[in-house]
Amino acid sequence: MNRRFFLTLQTVLLMGTYSVLPAQTQQPARYDVLVYGGTPAGLAAACAAADEGRSVVLVEPFSFVGGLVTNGLSHTDFRSLECHSGFWWDFTQRVYAHYVKEYGKDSEQAKLSFHGQFGEPKVNQQVFETMLAERKGVTVLTRHSLVNVASTRSMPSRIISAVFRKEGGAQVTLAAGMFIDASYEGDLMAKAGVEYTVGREDEAKYGESLAKNVPAGGDKQVQGYNFRWCMTLDPANKLPATKPEGYKREDFLPVLDLYKNKKLTHVFGVAITTGLEVPDSMGAKTSKAIYKVQPPFLPNDKTDINDMSHGLVRLSMPDINDGYPDASDEERSKIVQQHLTYALGLLYFLQNDPDVPADVREDAHRWGFPKDEFANHNHLPEQLYVREARRMVGTHIFTQNDTAFGPDDVRIPLKEDSIAIGDYSHNCHGTGREGTRFNGKHTGEFYQRAAPYQVPYGTLVPLRVTNLLVPVAASSSHVGFCALRLEPIWTQMGHAAGFAAHLALKGDVGSVQKVDVKALQRLLHTHGAATIYVNDVPQNSPDYAAVQWMGMLGGLHGFHKSEGENKPLWQSLFGQYAKAYPLHEAGLDTPVDEALLGRWTALLPESVRSKAGSLALKADGKTSRGDVIRAWYKLSAE
């Protein structure tokens, strides 16, 4: 081993203190990029870096990759299909193609997949694994949990390597030039000594109205967690609930009074706000239930079970989550088991206890666990739905203000360093619990829709570590995080992190803080990834990259002025899903007028403006917006 590298490796900055690692008998395996966390964001990051020729190792603590999207969360939250792009768009197109190939384009399965958004967990896993296998530059290590991180003494610091424990207990050290923490918990980030926060900020901290009920100075509450079960109606494929470890019948007796008093009427309920015609077989359309059935069906008579928002009895348990983010592996395992004992034990009780009314027991047996899902894990997902844990304090802190309208435009003000977009809402299932499991209510719960918004690059970037990016436990306030914590958005952020890691390794760049964001945006656009919302130029359009480029110059702002507080409204399709957000078009076929041509010309970089005059584009009623954008985008690439 090179002596200089050996000495650097031995004396490290670990969790903010200096530590000495055991001497290595051989140099650790080295990669260009190490990604920790096989979440969709982690997969996107790994594939992006590999697509640019980088060697990548993807390290996942569980037995298979995909995060929650392969662990029961099949109805991912987003508002409109037009928000999808890049890696996530590719993933969903492949899911849809799977159902078309297996069952036919006009099949019920293909239609229920909703353009590939709603796939069975096993199908999602298969697609993700195929996408990884196509990248020969990606090495995947599962069942490897993080032990510690070695960093340089200097500030700003640089990560040298990370140590992981394999399933059998043996340890392996991996070195890389760039690191990406795509875990839900932000474990690698924390062990690298990066500044982070846990809990809620008060309203005064960032001026967020949704934080108005947080006590002064904030608190340490995080969103409630729960499992996202995949369940089925198919009698030939379903299994009943099994008695979990730690089950005590007396823990669930109070629920009997709720059914007796009709405060609860069903076990499984379809949320009453769905806007869908729901088959009777799915269950009652009511909030007086415990287990929320996510409509529509998934393919092959399956569904995605979730926490009943504002319900009387909840699956999420925010009162026991607060210690999870900074807990040891052993303490986390206990918290996960508490969730399992409660959620599975309650269903077991309702299915089997003789004191449960017969009609309630019958409803409890309506849905069962699929034999063909999670066969190696008792047909239950491996992972708990960790909605929120640590949040980095980075170069940009994403807050509610990043989703706020400006004074005179229907678009949210332009973020010039945008690397991803979102269109959902600030969404929190509750951070605390008043009363008991069966007599009380969640606190800290809110759901506020937003217009399409952009995610700045600084949301991924630490303040003082030069070779780390964090796309999941990203830099944000509690309220801001509630608009980022959706898998399609996280995946876009991961996609950007992978390309940014590649750029940071080029030439004399050297650090993630010095990455040329314009170069990153161009790389994203050429790979079909969005940095601004456009409702009439789909991801597979030949004009996609050009329109995104113009949008990042500010060219798509100002088309429609807002009228005071009258902003465009989402037009619902069903449930939380909606049609494309209005008044966010490019209008490529619209003739360009003189005023717009002049405004666009002023927005051009000097390198393009100096050449644009030679094209002699005019507002003559024949030249369209698309003609102008295509011509100028071509110049920008020269």
XYZ file of C-alpha atoms in Angstrom, residues 70-507:
438
model
C -40.459 -2.445 -3.710
C -41.671 -2.704 -0.095
C -45.373 -2.045 -0.491
C -45.600 1.627 -1.464
C -47.078 1.059 -4.915
C -49.378 4.094 -5.056
C -46.600 6.681 -4.999
C -47.656 10.234 -4.249
C -47.499 12.803 -7.028
C -50.010 15.203 -8.504
C -49.698 14.928 -12.297
C -47.993 12.658 -14.804
C -46.414 15.727 -16.393
C -44.097 16.037 -13.388
C -42.321 12.763 -14.158
C -39.036 12.721 -15.994
C -35.610 11.145 -16.193
C -34.967 7.913 -14.317
C -38.412 7.769 -12.713
C -40.116 8.221 -16.089
C -37.962 5.427 -17.545
C -38.818 3.176 -14.605
C -42.573 3.675 -14.928
C -42.498 3.180 -18.704
C -40.801 -0.160 -18.131
C -43.384 -1.162 -15.520
C -46.149 -0.354 -17.997
C -44.326 -2.264 -20.747
C -44.151 -5.295 -18.453
C -47.925 -5.411 -18.074
C -48.493 -4.829 -21.791
C -46.094 -7.649 -22.671
C -47.504 -10.070 -20.096
C -51.209 -9.362 -20.445
C -51.798 -7.161 -23.507
C -52.243 -3.426 -24.050
C -56.003 -3.561 -23.460
C -55.721 -5.800 -20.413
C -57.060 -4.853 -17.006
C -53.533 -5.163 -15.610
C -52.051 -2.653 -18.045
C -54.870 -0.179 -17.419
C -54.688 -0.529 -13.635
C -50.946 0.186 -13.701
C -51.877 3.789 -14.643
C -49.084 4.278 -17.173
C -46.747 2.204 -15.024
C -47.179 4.262 -11.852
C -48.928 1.498 -9.898
C -46.916 -1.703 -10.109
C -46.922 -4.739 -7.866
C -43.882 -4.744 -5.540
C -42.374 -7.792 -7.232
C -42.712 -6.152 -10.657
C -41.175 -2.906 -9.412
C -38.264 -4.904 -7.987
C -37.762 -6.809 -11.231
C -37.692 -3.582 -13.257
C -35.246 -1.849 -10.926
C -32.912 -4.849 -10.945
C -33.012 -4.945 -14.742
C -32.120 -1.253 -14.932
C -29.119 -1.851 -12.664
C -28.007 -4.946 -14.568
C -27.900 -2.934 -17.790
C -25.176 -0.722 -16.278
C -22.012 -2.808 -16.237
C -20.269 -0.100 -14.233
C -22.488 -0.654 -11.173
C -21.582 -3.167 -8.464
C -24.474 -3.914 -6.073
C -23.868 -5.069 -2.501
C -26.957 -6.010 -0.466
C -27.106 -6.878 3.252
C -24.236 -4.477 3.972
C -24.913 -2.114 6.873
C -22.851 1.013 7.517
C -20.394 0.873 10.450
C -18.361 4.079 10.160
C -16.878 6.633 7.788
C -13.275 7.826 7.451
C -12.698 11.486 6.552
C -9.730 13.841 6.356
C -8.772 16.126 9.248
C -9.018 19.316 7.227
C -12.034 21.596 7.002
C -13.753 21.466 4.636
C -13.356 17.720 4.976
C -13.372 14.937 2.435
C -14.596 11.381 2.900
C -11.939 8.758 2.193
C -13.738 5.473 2.788
C -16.599 3.752 4.556
C -16.732 0.494 6.513
C -19.689 -1.868 6.126
C -20.707 -4.995 8.011
C -21.844 -7.919 5.904
C -24.683 -10.178 6.992
C -22.331 -12.711 8.562
C -20.500 -10.075 10.592
C -17.383 -9.639 8.478
C -16.439 -6.057 7.623
C -15.408 -4.543 4.306
C -13.874 -1.140 3.619
C -14.750 0.682 0.405
C -13.077 3.838 -0.887
C -14.431 6.280 -3.485
C -13.837 9.687 -4.968
C -17.460 10.754 -4.439
C -20.114 9.570 -1.986
C -23.898 9.822 -2.223
C -26.073 9.171 0.833
C -29.424 8.059 -0.572
C -30.637 6.383 2.626
C -33.915 7.455 4.199
C -32.134 7.992 7.520
C -29.081 9.962 6.354
C -26.725 7.554 8.125
C -23.622 8.085 5.981
C -24.109 11.837 6.126
C -24.245 11.750 9.931
C -21.185 9.538 10.298
C -19.264 11.900 8.001
C -19.814 14.701 10.521
C -22.233 16.672 8.344
C -24.461 19.132 10.185
C -28.092 17.975 10.305
C -31.280 18.481 12.227
C -34.102 16.293 13.526
C -37.590 17.550 14.327
C -39.663 20.647 13.639
C -38.790 24.328 13.450
C -41.139 26.972 14.810
C -42.800 29.559 12.568
C -40.237 32.230 13.385
C -37.289 30.168 12.128
C -38.139 30.367 8.411
C -41.440 32.260 8.339
C -43.502 29.166 7.490
C -47.231 29.401 8.158
C -47.572 25.617 8.399
C -45.242 25.718 11.412
C -47.501 28.082 13.363
C -48.489 25.438 15.934
C -44.945 24.276 16.666
C -43.758 25.396 20.120
C -41.215 28.219 20.311
C -37.738 26.982 19.571
C -39.071 23.907 17.775
C -39.110 20.315 18.991
C -37.750 16.884 18.119
C -40.927 15.399 16.654
C -40.783 13.611 13.284
C -43.555 12.325 11.046
C -45.276 9.086 11.982
C -44.077 5.859 10.370
C -46.068 2.801 9.346
C -45.805 -0.207 7.080
C -47.177 -0.084 3.538
C -48.618 -3.559 3.055
C -49.381 -5.133 -0.277
C -52.616 -7.103 0.120
C -54.914 -9.073 -2.162
C -58.559 -10.110 -2.537
C -57.708 -13.239 -4.528
C -58.786 -16.256 -2.411
C -56.215 -18.455 -4.138
C -53.376 -16.061 -3.373
C -54.130 -14.550 0.027
C -52.961 -15.475 3.499
C -54.391 -14.334 6.853
C -52.519 -12.290 9.421
C -50.193 -14.268 11.653
C -49.698 -13.620 15.360
C -46.660 -11.332 15.644
C -43.909 -11.456 18.241
C -44.967 -9.648 21.408
C -48.721 -9.968 20.731
C -50.941 -9.315 23.750
C -54.691 -9.593 23.343
C -55.342 -7.000 26.043
C -53.540 -4.346 24.026
C -56.355 -4.374 21.462
C -59.471 -4.794 23.598
C -60.261 -1.022 23.598
C -61.028 -1.183 19.868
C -64.132 -3.259 20.661
C -65.888 -0.243 22.203
C -65.247 1.794 19.045
C -67.072 -0.797 16.961
C -69.810 -1.126 19.560
C -70.393 2.649 19.539
C -70.159 2.793 15.705
C -67.226 5.181 15.819
C -65.626 2.510 13.664
C -67.722 0.480 11.235
C -65.163 -1.330 9.086
C -61.635 -2.706 9.207
C -60.706 -1.814 5.631
C -61.954 1.443 4.177
C -61.519 3.299 0.926
C -60.810 6.984 1.542
C -63.982 8.981 0.944
C -62.179 11.653 -1.110
C -61.126 9.338 -3.942
C -63.557 10.555 -6.635
C -63.640 7.025 -8.049
C -66.348 4.460 -8.509
C -65.097 1.841 -6.087
C -66.028 -1.839 -6.552
C -67.847 -3.252 -3.544
C -65.184 -5.926 -3.287
C -62.563 -3.328 -2.283
C -64.452 -2.394 0.858
C -66.669 0.397 2.132
C -66.042 3.973 1.071
C -65.570 5.305 4.587
C -63.085 6.880 6.951
C -64.571 4.878 9.839
C -61.990 2.175 9.247
C -58.396 1.486 10.291
C -56.591 0.186 7.215
C -56.860 2.538 4.246
C -57.229 0.813 0.893
C -55.494 2.863 -1.784
C -57.703 2.909 -4.890
C -57.718 1.999 -7.699
C -56.742 -1.660 -7.580
C -53.197 -2.612 -8.338
C -52.860 -5.190 -11.110
C -53.886 -8.756 -10.227
C -56.387 -7.951 -7.464
C -53.900 -6.296 -5.125
C -53.847 -3.031 -3.225
C -51.528 -0.811 -1.211
C -52.567 -0.386 2.449
C -51.794 2.890 4.195
C -52.505 4.940 7.297
C -56.014 6.497 7.330
C -55.379 10.258 7.312
C -57.358 12.007 10.090
C -58.698 8.586 11.116
C -59.716 7.685 14.640
C -57.336 4.710 14.867
C -54.070 5.136 13.008
C -51.370 2.823 11.720
C -48.711 5.527 11.998
C -47.160 5.842 15.458
C -45.472 9.245 15.701
C -45.234 9.081 19.485
C -42.607 6.311 19.324
C -40.708 7.548 16.246
C -38.786 10.493 17.628
C -35.799 8.476 18.779
C -35.466 6.518 15.541
C -33.289 8.884 13.420
C -30.303 8.855 15.794
C -30.932 5.420 17.300
C -28.530 2.477 17.119
C -29.335 -0.474 14.856
C -30.602 -2.396 17.877
C -32.838 0.455 19.046
C -34.221 0.919 15.542
C -35.022 -2.784 15.322
C -37.067 -2.478 18.515
C -39.021 0.482 17.101
C -39.691 -1.419 13.868
C -40.884 -4.426 15.870
C -43.236 -2.198 17.882
C -44.826 -1.069 14.631
C -45.150 -4.635 13.395
C -46.554 -5.940 16.669
C -49.154 -3.186 16.680
C -50.221 -3.109 13.014
C -50.136 -6.859 12.399
C -51.332 -7.714 15.901
C -54.375 -5.477 15.511
C -55.351 -7.175 12.262
C -54.755 -10.617 13.805
C -57.000 -9.637 16.704
C -59.765 -8.378 14.393
C -59.591 -11.509 12.253
C -59.551 -14.060 15.066
C -60.728 -12.869 18.461
C -64.136 -14.322 19.413
C -65.231 -11.047 21.038
C -64.927 -9.180 17.743
C -68.380 -8.919 16.116
C -68.864 -11.418 13.280
C -69.406 -8.752 10.621
C -66.185 -6.988 11.671
C -64.253 -10.279 11.597
C -65.622 -10.940 8.132
C -64.454 -7.520 6.930
C -61.048 -8.144 8.526
C -60.677 -11.205 6.296
C -61.578 -9.271 3.144
C -57.935 -8.637 2.301
C -54.977 -10.962 2.866
C -51.238 -11.043 2.302
C -50.234 -12.238 -1.196
C -48.422 -15.547 -1.415
C -46.444 -14.214 -4.382
C -45.020 -11.152 -2.598
C -42.142 -11.102 -0.059
C -42.000 -14.897 0.034
C -38.690 -14.792 1.923
C -40.035 -12.434 4.593
C -43.331 -13.990 5.734
C -45.097 -12.119 2.890
C -44.492 -8.822 4.656
C -42.253 -5.964 3.472
C -38.770 -5.722 4.936
C -38.818 -1.972 5.387
C -40.830 0.377 7.554
C -42.110 3.546 5.865
C -39.685 6.067 7.377
C -41.322 9.284 6.236
C -38.797 11.594 7.880
C -35.593 11.166 9.850
C -32.482 13.345 9.742
C -32.392 16.382 7.460
C -29.095 17.875 6.340
C -28.253 21.532 6.865
C -26.846 22.339 3.434
C -26.067 25.257 1.173
C -29.793 25.775 0.480
C -32.484 24.915 3.019
C -35.721 24.067 1.224
C -38.720 25.587 3.054
C -42.378 26.398 2.514
C -41.203 29.635 0.918
C -39.759 27.646 -1.987
C -43.285 26.642 -2.985
C -44.828 30.120 -2.654
C -46.133 32.193 -5.555
C -44.541 35.463 -6.519
C -46.613 38.648 -6.803
C -47.491 38.665 -10.510
C -47.068 35.244 -12.147
C -48.950 31.954 -12.132
C -45.575 30.240 -11.917
C -43.600 30.053 -8.694
C -40.500 32.301 -9.016
C -37.678 30.760 -11.031
C -34.943 28.841 -9.204
C -31.969 29.286 -11.518
C -30.080 26.395 -9.906
C -32.994 23.932 -10.107
C -32.083 20.264 -10.551
C -35.497 18.633 -10.005
C -39.197 19.480 -9.787
C -42.175 18.560 -7.635
C -45.905 19.112 -7.849
C -47.442 17.467 -4.799
C -48.041 19.214 -1.490
C -46.696 19.846 1.976
C -47.927 16.582 3.426
C -47.509 15.460 7.034
C -49.298 12.459 8.584
C -48.765 13.804 12.084
C -45.814 14.162 14.429
C -47.404 13.485 17.823
C -50.298 11.693 19.492
C -52.714 12.923 22.142
C -54.462 10.211 24.096
C -54.213 6.468 23.546
C -54.078 4.403 20.356
C -57.859 4.044 20.503
C -58.937 7.276 22.159
C -57.110 10.303 20.886
C -55.819 12.031 17.790
C -52.635 12.850 15.908
C -51.117 16.310 16.194
C -48.901 18.159 13.763
C -50.853 16.882 10.763
C -51.269 19.028 7.646
C -51.928 18.712 3.913
C -51.515 21.813 1.738
C -51.406 21.678 -2.046
C -48.869 23.632 -4.052
C -48.305 24.639 -7.649
C -45.371 22.929 -9.420
C -42.086 23.848 -7.738
C -38.351 23.517 -8.345
C -35.649 21.991 -6.150
C -32.356 23.953 -5.982
C -29.021 22.155 -6.280
C -27.980 23.415 -2.843
C -30.628 21.155 -1.298
C -28.257 18.235 -2.020
C -24.988 19.916 -1.008
C -23.362 19.896 2.462
C -21.722 23.007 3.813
C -18.302 21.575 4.614
C -17.839 18.115 3.071
C -16.545 18.361 -0.475
C -17.318 14.915 -1.907
C -20.778 14.075 -0.557
C -24.277 14.631 -1.942
C -27.500 13.914 -0.016
C -30.644 13.595 -2.184
C -33.030 11.961 0.344
C -32.206 13.261 3.844
C -31.926 16.549 2.003
C -31.361 20.067 3.299
C -34.774 21.369 4.322
C -37.018 22.489 7.123
C -39.593 20.050 8.472
C -42.339 21.791 6.477
C -40.178 21.990 3.362
C -39.227 18.334 3.644
C -42.923 17.462 3.576
C -42.985 18.641 -0.061
C -39.814 16.741 -1.010
C -40.424 13.374 0.653
C -42.155 11.750 -2.323
C -40.411 8.944 -4.195
C -40.687 10.505 -7.688
C -39.136 13.755 -6.376
C -36.436 11.990 -4.373
C -35.638 9.934 -7.475
C -35.165 13.071 -9.560
C -32.884 14.452 -6.844
C -30.920 11.205 -6.836
C -30.619 11.318 -10.624
C -29.167 14.824 -10.345
C -26.800 13.715 -7.573
C -25.367 10.982 -9.792
C -24.611 13.399 -12.609
C -23.266 15.994 -10.163
C -20.879 13.405 -8.689
C -19.617 12.711 -12.201
C -19.048 16.414 -12.881
C -17.311 16.923 -9.525
C -14.797 14.240 -10.495
C -13.936 15.948 -13.768
C -10.736 17.907 -14.260
